[in-house]
Coordinates of C-alpha atoms in Angstrom, one line a residue:
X396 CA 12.8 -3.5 -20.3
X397 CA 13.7 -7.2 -20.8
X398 CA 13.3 -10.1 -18.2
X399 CA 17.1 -9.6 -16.5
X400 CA 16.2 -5.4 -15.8
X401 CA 12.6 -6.7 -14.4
X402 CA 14.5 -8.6 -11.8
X403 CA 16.7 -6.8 -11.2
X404 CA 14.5 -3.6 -10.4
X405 CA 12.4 -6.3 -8.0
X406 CA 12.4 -5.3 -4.1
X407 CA 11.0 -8.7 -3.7
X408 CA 13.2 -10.9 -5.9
X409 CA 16.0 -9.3 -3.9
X410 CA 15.0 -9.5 -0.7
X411 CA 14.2 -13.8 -1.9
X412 CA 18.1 -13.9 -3.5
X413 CA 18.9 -11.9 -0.7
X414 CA 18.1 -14.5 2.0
X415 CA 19.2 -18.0 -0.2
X416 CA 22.9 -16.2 -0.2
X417 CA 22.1 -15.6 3.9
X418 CA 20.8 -19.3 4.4
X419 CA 24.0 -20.6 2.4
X420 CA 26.5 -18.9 4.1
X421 CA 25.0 -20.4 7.8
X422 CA 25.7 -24.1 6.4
X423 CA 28.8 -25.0 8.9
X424 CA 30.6 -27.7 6.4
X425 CA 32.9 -25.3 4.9
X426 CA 33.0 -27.3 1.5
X427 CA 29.6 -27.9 1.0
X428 CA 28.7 -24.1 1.9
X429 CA 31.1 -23.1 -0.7
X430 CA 29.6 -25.2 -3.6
X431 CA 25.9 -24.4 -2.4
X432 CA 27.2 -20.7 -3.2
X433 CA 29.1 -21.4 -6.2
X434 CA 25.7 -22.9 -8.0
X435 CA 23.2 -19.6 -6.0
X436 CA 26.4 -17.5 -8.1
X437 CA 26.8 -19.6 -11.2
X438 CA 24.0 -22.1 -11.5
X439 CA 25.9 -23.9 -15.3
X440 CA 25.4 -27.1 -16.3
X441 CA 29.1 -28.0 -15.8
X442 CA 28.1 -31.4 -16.2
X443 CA 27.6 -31.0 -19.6
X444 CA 31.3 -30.0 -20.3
X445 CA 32.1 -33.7 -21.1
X446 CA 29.9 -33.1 -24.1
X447 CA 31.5 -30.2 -25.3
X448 CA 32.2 -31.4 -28.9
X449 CA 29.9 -33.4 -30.7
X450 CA 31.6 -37.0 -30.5
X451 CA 31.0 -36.8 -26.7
X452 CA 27.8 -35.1 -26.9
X453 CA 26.2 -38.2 -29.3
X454 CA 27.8 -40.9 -26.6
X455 CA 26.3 -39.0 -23.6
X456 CA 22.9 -38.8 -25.5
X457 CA 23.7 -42.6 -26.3
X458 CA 23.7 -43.3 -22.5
X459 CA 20.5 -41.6 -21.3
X460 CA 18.3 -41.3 -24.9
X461 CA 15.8 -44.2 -23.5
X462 CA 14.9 -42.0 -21.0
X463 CA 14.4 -39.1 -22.2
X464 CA 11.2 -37.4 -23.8
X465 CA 10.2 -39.0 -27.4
X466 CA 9.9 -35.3 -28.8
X467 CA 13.9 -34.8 -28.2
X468 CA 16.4 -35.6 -30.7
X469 CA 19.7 -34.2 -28.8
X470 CA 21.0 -33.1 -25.5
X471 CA 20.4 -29.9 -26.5
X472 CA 16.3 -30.3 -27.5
X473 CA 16.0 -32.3 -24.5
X474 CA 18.1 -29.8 -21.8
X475 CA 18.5 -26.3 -23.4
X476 CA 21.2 -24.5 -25.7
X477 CA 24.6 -24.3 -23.9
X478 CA 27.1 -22.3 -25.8
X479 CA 29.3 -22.3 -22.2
X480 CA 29.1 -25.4 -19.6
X481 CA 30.9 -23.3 -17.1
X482 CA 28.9 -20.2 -17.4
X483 CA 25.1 -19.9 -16.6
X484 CA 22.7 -18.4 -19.6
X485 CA 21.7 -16.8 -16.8
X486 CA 21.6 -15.6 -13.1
X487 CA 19.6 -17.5 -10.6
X488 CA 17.8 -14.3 -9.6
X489 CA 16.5 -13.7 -12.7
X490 CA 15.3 -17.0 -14.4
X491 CA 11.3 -18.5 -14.1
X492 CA 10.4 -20.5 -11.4
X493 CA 8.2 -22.8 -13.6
X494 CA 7.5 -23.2 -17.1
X495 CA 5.7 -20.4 -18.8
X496 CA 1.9 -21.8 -18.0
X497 CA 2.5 -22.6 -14.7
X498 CA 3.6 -21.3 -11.2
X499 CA 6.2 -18.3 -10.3
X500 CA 6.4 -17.6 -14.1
X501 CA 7.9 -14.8 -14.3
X502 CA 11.2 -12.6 -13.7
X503 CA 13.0 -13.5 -10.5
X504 CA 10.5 -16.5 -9.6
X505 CA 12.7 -19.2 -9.1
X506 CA 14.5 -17.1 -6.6
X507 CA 11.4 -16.3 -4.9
X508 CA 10.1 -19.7 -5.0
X509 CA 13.3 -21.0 -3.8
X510 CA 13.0 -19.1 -0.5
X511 CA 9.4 -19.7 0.1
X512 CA 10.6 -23.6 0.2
X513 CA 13.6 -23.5 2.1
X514 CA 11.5 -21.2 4.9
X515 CA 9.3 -23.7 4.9
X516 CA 11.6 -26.6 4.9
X517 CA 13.6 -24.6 7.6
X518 CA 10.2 -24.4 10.0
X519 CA 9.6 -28.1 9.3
X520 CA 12.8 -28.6 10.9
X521 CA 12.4 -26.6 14.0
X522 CA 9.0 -28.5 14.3
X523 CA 10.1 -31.4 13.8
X524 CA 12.2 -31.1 17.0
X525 CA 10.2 -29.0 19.3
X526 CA 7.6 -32.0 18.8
X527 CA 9.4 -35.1 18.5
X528 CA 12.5 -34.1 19.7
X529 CA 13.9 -35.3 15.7
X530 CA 17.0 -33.2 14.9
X531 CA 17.5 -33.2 11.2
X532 CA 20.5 -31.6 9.4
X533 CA 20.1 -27.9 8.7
X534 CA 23.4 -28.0 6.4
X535 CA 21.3 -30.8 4.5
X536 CA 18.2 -28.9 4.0
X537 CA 19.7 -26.0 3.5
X538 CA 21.8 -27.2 0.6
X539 CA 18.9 -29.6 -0.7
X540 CA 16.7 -27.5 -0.7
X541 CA 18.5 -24.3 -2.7
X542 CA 20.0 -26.9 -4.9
X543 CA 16.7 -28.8 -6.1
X544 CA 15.6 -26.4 -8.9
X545 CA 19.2 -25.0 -9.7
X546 CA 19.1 -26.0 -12.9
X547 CA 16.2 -24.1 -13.9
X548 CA 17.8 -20.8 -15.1
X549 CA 19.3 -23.1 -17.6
X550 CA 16.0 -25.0 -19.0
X551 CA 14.2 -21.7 -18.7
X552 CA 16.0 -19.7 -20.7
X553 CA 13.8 -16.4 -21.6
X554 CA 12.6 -16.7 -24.5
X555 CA 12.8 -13.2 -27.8
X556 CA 9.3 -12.4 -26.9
X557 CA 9.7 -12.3 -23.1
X558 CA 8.0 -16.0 -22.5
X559 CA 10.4 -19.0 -21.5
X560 CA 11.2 -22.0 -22.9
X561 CA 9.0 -25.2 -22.0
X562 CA 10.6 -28.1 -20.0
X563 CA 10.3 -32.0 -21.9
X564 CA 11.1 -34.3 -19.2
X565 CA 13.3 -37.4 -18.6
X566 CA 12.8 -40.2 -16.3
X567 CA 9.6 -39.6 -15.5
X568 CA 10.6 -36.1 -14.0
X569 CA 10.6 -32.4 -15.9
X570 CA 14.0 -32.1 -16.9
X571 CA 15.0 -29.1 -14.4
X572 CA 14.8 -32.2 -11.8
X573 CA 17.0 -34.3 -13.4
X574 CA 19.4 -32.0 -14.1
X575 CA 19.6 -30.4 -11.1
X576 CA 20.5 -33.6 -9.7
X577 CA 23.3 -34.5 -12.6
X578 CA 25.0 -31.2 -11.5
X579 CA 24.5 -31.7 -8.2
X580 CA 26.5 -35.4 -8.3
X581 CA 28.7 -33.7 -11.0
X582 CA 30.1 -30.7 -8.7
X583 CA 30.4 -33.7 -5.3
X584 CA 27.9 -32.7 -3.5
X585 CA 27.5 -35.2 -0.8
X586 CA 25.2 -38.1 -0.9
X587 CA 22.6 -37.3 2.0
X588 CA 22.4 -33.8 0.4
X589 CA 21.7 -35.6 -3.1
X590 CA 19.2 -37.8 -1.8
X591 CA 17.1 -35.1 0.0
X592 CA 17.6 -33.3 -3.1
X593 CA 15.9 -35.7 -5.1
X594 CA 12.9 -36.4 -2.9
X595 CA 11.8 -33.0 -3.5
X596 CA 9.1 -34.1 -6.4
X597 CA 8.6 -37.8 -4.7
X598 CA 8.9 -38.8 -1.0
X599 CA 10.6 -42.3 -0.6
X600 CA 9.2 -44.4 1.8
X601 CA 6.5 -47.0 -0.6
X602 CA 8.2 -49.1 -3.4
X603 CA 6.6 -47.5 -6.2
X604 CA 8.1 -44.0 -5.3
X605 CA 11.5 -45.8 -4.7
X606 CA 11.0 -47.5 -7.7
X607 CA 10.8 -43.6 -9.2
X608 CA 13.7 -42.6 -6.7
X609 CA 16.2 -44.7 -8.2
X610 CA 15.4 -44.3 -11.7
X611 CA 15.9 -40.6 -11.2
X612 CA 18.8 -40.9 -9.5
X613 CA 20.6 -43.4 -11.5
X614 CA 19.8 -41.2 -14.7
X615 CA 21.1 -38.4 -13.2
X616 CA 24.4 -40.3 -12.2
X617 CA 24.8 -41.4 -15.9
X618 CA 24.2 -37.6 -16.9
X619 CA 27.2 -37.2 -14.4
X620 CA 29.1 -40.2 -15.5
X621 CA 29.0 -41.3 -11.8
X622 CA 28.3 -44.9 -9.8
X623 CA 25.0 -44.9 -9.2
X624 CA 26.2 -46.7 -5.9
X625 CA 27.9 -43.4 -4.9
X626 CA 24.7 -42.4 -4.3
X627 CA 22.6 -45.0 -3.0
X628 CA 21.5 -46.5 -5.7
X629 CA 22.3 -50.4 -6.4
X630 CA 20.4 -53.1 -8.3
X631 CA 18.0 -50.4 -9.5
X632 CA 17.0 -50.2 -6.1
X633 CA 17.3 -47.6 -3.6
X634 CA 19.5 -48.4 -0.2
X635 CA 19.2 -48.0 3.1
X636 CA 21.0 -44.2 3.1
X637 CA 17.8 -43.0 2.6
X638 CA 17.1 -42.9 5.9
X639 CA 16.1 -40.1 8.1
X640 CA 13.5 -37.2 8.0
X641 CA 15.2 -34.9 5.9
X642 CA 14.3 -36.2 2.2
X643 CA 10.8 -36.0 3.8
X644 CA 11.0 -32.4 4.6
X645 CA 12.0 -31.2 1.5
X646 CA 9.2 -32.8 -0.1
X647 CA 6.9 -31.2 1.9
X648 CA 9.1 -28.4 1.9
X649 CA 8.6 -28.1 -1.6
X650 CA 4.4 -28.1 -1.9
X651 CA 3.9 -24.4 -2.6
X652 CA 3.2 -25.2 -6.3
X653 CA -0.4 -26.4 -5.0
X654 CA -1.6 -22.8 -4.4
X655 CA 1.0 -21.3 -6.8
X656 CA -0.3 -23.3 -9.5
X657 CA -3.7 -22.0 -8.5
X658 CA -2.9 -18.5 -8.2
X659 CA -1.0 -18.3 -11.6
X660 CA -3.6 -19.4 -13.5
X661 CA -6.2 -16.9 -11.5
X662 CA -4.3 -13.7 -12.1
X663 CA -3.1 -14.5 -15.6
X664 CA -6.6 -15.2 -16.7
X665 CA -7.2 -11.4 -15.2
X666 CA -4.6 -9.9 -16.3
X667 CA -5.4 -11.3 -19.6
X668 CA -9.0 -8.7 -18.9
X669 CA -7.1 -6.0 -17.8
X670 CA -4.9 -6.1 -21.0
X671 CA -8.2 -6.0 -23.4
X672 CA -10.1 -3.2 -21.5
X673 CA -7.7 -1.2 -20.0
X674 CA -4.8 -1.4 -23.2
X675 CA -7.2 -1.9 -25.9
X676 CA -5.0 -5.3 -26.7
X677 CA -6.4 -8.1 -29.0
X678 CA -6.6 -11.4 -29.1
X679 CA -3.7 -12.2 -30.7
X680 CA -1.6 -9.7 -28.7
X681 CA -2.4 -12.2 -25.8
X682 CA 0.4 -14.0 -27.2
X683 CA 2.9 -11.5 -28.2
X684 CA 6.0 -9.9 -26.6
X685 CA 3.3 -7.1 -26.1
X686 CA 1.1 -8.8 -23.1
X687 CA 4.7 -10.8 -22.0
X688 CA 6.2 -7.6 -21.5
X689 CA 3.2 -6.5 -19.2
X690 CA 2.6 -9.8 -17.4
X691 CA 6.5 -9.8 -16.5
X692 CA 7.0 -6.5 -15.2
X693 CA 3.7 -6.7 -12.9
X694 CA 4.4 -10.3 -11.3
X695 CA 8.0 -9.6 -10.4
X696 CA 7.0 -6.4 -8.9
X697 CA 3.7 -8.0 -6.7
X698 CA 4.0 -11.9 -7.5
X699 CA 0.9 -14.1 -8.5
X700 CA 0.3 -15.0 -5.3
X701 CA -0.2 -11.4 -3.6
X702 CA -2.6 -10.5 -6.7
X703 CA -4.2 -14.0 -6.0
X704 CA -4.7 -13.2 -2.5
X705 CA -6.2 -9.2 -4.1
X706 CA -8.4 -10.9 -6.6
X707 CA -9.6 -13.4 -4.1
X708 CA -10.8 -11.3 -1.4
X709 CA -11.6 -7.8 -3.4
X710 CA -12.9 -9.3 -6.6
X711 CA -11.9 -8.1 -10.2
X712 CA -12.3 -3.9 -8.7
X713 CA -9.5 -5.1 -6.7
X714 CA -6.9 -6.2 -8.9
X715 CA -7.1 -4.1 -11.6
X716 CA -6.9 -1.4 -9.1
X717 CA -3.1 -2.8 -7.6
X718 CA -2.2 -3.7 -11.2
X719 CA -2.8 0.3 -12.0
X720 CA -0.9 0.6 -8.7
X721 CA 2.0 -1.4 -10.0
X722 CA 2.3 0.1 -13.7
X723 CA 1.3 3.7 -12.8

């Protein structure tokens, strides 16, 4: 059973996918809920269609290789192979929500992920009002925050052995970030969405995270072949547009990484025990479609952060005995 099957055979990854398509369809600006559910149906890299042969591929690398990681040569060793711009490797439901080491790594995370942050983001808002009376956009963090990692089930392609690629990075950012705000400015989605969008990894507010706001931002306009300026950047310096309390809520929207982070490297490092005792694995098989194949099935099926909470509370017993659960 490979990665795609996994997720698809996941209650909870379809119950996450499940609620982003809800969410999307209650944003009230018709145009904006139709692209927000064109990228949750087809997450491509469409902006990379103006590099589509290798003339234009060289000058789009031209524009933004001074960003980018020293480790990439290309577009392609910086981003991810992309046979087809306007169809994605693969669905959002079934791609990574972080790179291979780190959190929701594993079939159908991003889309869980994804709905942890935007039901976060989404009581933000409500508090937010019922305490300071602040209304902030719901069609905003709605669309911000679905669209922040959409770009991931393109970096993280799955990988032969059932691991995912590994992210370089590009303006300071991981390059699912980046990207997800190129395609975002590439497919018109409005500015106060982009700009929320982009504070999902940095919170303006202090010159030094501006400083890292506009940078972002403008690389991800010259990935788009936009004006900066559309999108309230000029002068290398963010404007005035990015007012409001919205960019802030999806920043803190977006914070679940803390105790993902936490609880993926927990219940890999067990599961890593349960594989030697219980399936006589070695060593090497740690690292082997063998181990993959086992860590993907049981995380998409209970998630990291449920065994976390098992391993936490009932010790080692615990988990191995809702792992057997899982598998059995």
């Amino acid at each position: 059973m490979g990665p795609l099957e996994m997720a698809a055979g996941s209650p909870l990854v379809a119950e996450s996918y499940s609620f982003l398509l809800e969410s999307a369809n209650e944003i009230t600006d018709s145009l904006l809920r139709e692209k927000v559910l064109q990228v949750l149906e087809n997450p491509a890299p469409s902006f990379m269609q103006q590099a589509k042969d290798p003339a234009a591929a060289a000058l789009l690398w031209e524009r933004i290789a001074v960003r980018a990681d020293k480790q990439a040569s290309s577009l392609e060793d910086l981003f991810a192979p992309c046979s087809d711009p306007a169809v994605s490797p693969q669905p959002f439901w079934s791609a990574p929500g972080s790179n291979y080491d780190r959190h929701h790594a594993y079939p159908g995370g991003l889309a869980v992920h994804t709905a942890m942050n935007l039901k976060v983001s989404l009581a933000l808002a409500r508090s937010y009002y019922d305490i300071y009376r602040c209304r902030a956009s719901r069609n905003v963090v709605i669309a911000a925050q679905i669209l922040h990692d959409s770009q991931k089930p393109w970096v993280l392609q799955w990988n032969q052995d059932g691991s995912c690629r590994q992210q370089k990075s590009i303006a300071g950012e991981r390059v699912h970030h980046v990207a997800g705000l190129a395609e975002s400015v590439y497919r018109g989605i409005p500015c106060e969405v982009v700009l929320a969008q982009a504070s999902a990894h940095v919170y303006p507010g202090n010159e030094n995270n501006n400083r890292k706001l506009a940078y972002c931002l403008e690389t991800a306009c010259l990935l788009a072949n936009t004006d900066p300026a559309d999108y309230g950047v000029t002068g290398h310096k963010l404007s005035a547009a990015w007012a409001g309390v919205e960019p802030l809520i999806i920043h803190m929207g977006d914070s679940n990484w803390v105790l993902s982070l936490q609880a993926a490297m927990a219940t890999v490092t067990a599961l890593k025990q349960y594989a030697l005792t219980e399936f006589a694995m070695s060593e090497e098989e740690l690292a082997s479609p063998v181990f993959y194949s086992l860590r993907n099935y049981v995380f998409s099926m209970c998630t990291m952060i449920k065994l976390y909470e098992i391993l936490s509370g009932k010790g080692y017993d615990g988990f191995r005995a809702a792992v057997r659960e899982i598998i059995h």
